[in-house]
Coordinates of C-alpha atoms in Angstrom, one line a residue:
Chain A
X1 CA -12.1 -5.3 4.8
X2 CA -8.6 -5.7 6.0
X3 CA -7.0 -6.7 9.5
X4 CA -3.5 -7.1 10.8
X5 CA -2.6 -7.7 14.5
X6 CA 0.8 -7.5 15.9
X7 CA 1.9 -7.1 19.4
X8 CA 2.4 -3.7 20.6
X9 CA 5.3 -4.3 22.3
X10 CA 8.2 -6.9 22.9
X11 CA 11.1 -6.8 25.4
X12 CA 13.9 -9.2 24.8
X13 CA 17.7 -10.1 25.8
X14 CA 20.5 -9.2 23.6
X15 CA 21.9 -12.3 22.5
X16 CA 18.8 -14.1 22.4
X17 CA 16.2 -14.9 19.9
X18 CA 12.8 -13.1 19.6
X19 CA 9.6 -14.1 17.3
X20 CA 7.7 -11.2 16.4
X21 CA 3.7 -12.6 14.9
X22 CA 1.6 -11.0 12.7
X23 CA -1.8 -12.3 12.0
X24 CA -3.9 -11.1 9.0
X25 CA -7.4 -11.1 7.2
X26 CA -7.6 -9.6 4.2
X27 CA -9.0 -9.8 0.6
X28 CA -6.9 -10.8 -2.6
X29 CA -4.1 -11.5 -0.2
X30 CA -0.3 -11.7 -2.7
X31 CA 2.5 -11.2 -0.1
X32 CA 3.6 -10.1 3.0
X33 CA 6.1 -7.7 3.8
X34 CA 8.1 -6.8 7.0
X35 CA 9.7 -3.4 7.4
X36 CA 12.2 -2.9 10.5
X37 CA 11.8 1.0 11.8
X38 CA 14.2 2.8 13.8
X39 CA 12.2 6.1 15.1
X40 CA 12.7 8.9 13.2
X41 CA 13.6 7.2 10.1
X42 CA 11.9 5.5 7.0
X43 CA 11.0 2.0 7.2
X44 CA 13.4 0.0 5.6
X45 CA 12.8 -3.6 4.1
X46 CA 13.6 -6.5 5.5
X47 CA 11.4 -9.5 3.7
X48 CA 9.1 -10.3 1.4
X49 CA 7.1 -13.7 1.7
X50 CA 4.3 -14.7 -1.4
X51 CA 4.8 -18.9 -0.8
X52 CA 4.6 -20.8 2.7
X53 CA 7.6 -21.5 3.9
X54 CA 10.7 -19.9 6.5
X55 CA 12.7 -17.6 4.0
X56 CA 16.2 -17.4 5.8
X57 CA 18.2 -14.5 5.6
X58 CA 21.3 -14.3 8.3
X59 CA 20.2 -13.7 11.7
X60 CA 16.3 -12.4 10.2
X61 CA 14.1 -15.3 9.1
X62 CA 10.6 -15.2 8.3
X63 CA 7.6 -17.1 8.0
X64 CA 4.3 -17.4 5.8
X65 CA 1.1 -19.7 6.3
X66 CA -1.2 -18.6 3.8
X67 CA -4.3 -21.2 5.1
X68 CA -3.5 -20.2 8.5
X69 CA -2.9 -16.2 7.8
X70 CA 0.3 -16.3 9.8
X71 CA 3.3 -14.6 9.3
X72 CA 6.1 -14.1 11.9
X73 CA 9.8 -12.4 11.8
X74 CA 12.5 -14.1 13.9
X75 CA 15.2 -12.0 15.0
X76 CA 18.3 -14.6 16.1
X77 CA 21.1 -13.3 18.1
X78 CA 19.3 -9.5 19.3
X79 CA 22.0 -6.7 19.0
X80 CA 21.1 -3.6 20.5
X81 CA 21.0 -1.7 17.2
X82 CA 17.7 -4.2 16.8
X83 CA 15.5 -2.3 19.0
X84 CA 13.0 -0.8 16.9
X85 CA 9.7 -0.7 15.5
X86 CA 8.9 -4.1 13.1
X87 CA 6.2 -3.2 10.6
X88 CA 4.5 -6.1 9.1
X89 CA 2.8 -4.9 6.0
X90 CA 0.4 -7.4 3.6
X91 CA 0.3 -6.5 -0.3
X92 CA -2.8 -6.9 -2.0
X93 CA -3.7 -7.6 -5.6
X94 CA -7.0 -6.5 -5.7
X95 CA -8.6 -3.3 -4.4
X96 CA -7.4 0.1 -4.3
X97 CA -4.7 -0.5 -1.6
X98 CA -1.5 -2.0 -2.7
X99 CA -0.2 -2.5 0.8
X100 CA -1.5 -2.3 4.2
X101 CA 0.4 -2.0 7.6
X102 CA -0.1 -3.4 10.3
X103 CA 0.4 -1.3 13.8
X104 CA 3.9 -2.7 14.2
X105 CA 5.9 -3.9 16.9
X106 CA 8.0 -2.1 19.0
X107 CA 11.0 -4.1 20.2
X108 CA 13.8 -3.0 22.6
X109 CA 16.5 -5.1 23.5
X110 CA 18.5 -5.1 27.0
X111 CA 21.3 -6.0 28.2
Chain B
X1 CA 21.6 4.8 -7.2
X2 CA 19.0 3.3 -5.0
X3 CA 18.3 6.0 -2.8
X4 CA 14.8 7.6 -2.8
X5 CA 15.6 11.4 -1.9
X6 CA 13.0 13.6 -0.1
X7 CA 13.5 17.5 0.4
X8 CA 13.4 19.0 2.8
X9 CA 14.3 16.9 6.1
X10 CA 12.5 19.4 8.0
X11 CA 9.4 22.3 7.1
X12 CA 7.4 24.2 9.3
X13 CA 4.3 26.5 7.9
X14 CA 1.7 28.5 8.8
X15 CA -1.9 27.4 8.5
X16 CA -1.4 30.1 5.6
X17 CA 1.1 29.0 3.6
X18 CA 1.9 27.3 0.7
X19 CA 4.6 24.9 0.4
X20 CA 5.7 21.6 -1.6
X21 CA 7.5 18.9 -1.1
X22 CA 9.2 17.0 -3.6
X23 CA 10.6 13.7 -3.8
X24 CA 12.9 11.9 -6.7
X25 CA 14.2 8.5 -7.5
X26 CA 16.6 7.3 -10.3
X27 CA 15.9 3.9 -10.5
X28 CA 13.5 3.6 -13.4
X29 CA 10.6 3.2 -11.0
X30 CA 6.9 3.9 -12.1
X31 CA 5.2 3.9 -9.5
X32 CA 5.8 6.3 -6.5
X33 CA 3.6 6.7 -3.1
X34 CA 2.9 8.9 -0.3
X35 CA 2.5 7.7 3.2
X36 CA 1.5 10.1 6.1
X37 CA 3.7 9.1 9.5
X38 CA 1.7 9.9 12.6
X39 CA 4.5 9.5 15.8
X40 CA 4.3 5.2 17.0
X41 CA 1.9 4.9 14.4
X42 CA 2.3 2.9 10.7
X43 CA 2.2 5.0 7.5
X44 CA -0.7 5.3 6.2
X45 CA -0.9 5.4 2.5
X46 CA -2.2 8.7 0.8
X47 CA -1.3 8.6 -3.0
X48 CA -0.3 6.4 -5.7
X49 CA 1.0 7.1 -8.8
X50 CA 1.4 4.8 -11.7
X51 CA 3.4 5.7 -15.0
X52 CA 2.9 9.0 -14.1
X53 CA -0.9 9.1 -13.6
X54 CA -2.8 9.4 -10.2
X55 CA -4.2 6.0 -9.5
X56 CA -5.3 5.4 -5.9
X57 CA -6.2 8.7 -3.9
X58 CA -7.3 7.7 -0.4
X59 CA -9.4 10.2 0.3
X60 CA -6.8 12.6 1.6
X61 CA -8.3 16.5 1.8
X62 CA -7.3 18.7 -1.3
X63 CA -5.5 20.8 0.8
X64 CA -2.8 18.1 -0.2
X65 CA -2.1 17.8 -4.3
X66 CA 0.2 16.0 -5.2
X67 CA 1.7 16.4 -8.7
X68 CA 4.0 13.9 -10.7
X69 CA 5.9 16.0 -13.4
X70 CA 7.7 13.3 -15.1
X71 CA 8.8 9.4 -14.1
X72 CA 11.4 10.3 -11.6
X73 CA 9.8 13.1 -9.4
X74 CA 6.8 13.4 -7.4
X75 CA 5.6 16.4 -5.5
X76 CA 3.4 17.2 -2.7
X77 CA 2.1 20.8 -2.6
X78 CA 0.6 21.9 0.7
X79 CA -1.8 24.6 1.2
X80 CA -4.1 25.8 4.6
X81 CA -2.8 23.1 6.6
X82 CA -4.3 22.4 10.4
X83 CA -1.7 22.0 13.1
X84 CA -3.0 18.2 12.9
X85 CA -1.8 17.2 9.5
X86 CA 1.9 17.8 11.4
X87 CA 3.6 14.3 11.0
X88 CA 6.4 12.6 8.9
X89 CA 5.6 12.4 5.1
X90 CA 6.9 9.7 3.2
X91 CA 7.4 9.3 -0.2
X92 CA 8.3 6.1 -1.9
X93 CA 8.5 4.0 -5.1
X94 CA 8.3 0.4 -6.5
X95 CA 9.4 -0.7 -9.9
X96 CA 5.7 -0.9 -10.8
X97 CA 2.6 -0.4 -8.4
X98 CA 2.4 -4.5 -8.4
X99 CA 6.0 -5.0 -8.1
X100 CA 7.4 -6.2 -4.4
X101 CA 9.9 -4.4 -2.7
X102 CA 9.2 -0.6 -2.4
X103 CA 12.0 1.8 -1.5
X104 CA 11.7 4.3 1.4
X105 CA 12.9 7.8 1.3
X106 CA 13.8 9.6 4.6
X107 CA 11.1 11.7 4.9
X108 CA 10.2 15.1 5.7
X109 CA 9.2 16.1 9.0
X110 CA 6.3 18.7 8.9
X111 CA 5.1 20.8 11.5
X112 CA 2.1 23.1 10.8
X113 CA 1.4 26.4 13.7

């Protein structure tokens, strides 16, 4: 089977820096994916991770521990257009299921 | 062009009806999905299809057929749905089903009464 946990929800300052985790178990792991999600719209893609290692990418980074079956998305200098959902999403090559999702994260920023 | 386009934004149907909806890319991608959108929930993956042919069907009820005419469009035909199947339907596509990044289209809202 398959399992990905994220945090329900995350409050955090505009301005500041937020980590968003994602832990996962699943078979004929490849990547992992994070999708921001503003409601009502598609989920858009933000990063793609297949080796360990922080892939920088201006203020979003992300991170991959295969061994450890860790990922997390940092989000560096919160705007207020940031609050959304974060949808961290692994991709499989084996199985019927190409790519799972996790429940996501809901993040608002405040002033 | 790397816009995945879903029409209509918005449907609402009867528990009688039929209706499709239909989806298109024109970025040479062969594989196209589509996710079901529950409200605060993730998609949920319904349908794959690969060069054109049905590969993953996960075990969604044949009240929802989905159809892929040729490499660039992908329908969804809809017929006696229940008031529950009323969420966000999302279509998407890949440059092959074990490619990375898959694009997004906007979605079409459904409400069934």
């Amino acid at each position: 089977g398959q399992n990905i946990d994220q945090p329900t929800e995350m409050t955090a300052t505009e301005g500041a820096i937020v980590q968003i985790n994602c832990t996962y178990q699943t078979s004929g792991f490849n990547g992992l994916f994070w999708y921001q999600q503003h409601a009502g719209e598609a989920p858009t893609f933000l990063s793609y991770n297949v080796l360990d290692g922080l892939e920088e990418k201006g203020r979003f980074s992300s991170f991959l521990s295969r061994s450890k079956g860790y990922s997390y998305l940092l989000l560096k200098e919160l705007q207020m257009k940031d609050s959304a959902s974060y949808l961290c999403a692994v991709e499989r090559n084996s199985g019927n299921t190409p790519l799972v999702f996790g429940k996501g994260t809901r993040l608002s920023v405040i002033a | 062009d790397t816009e995945v386009t879903q029409t209509p934004k918005h449907l609402v149907m009867g528990m009688t009806n039929k209706k499709s909806l239909k989806c298109e890319q024109h970025m040479g991608h062969r594989a196209m999905y589509w996710y079901k959108q529950k409200a605060k929930k993730p998609p949920e993956l319904m349908f794959v299809y690969s060069y054109e042919k049905l590969s993953i069907n996960e075990s969604v009820p044949s009240r929802f057929s989905p159809e892929c005419p040729n490499s660039s469009l992908l329908n969804l035909h809809l017929h006696a749905l229940q008031p529950e199947d009323s969420a966000l339907y999302l279509c998407a596509s890949s440059q092959h089903r074990d490619s990375t990044e898959a694009f997004f289209g906007q979605g079409t809202r459904l409400t069934v009464v």
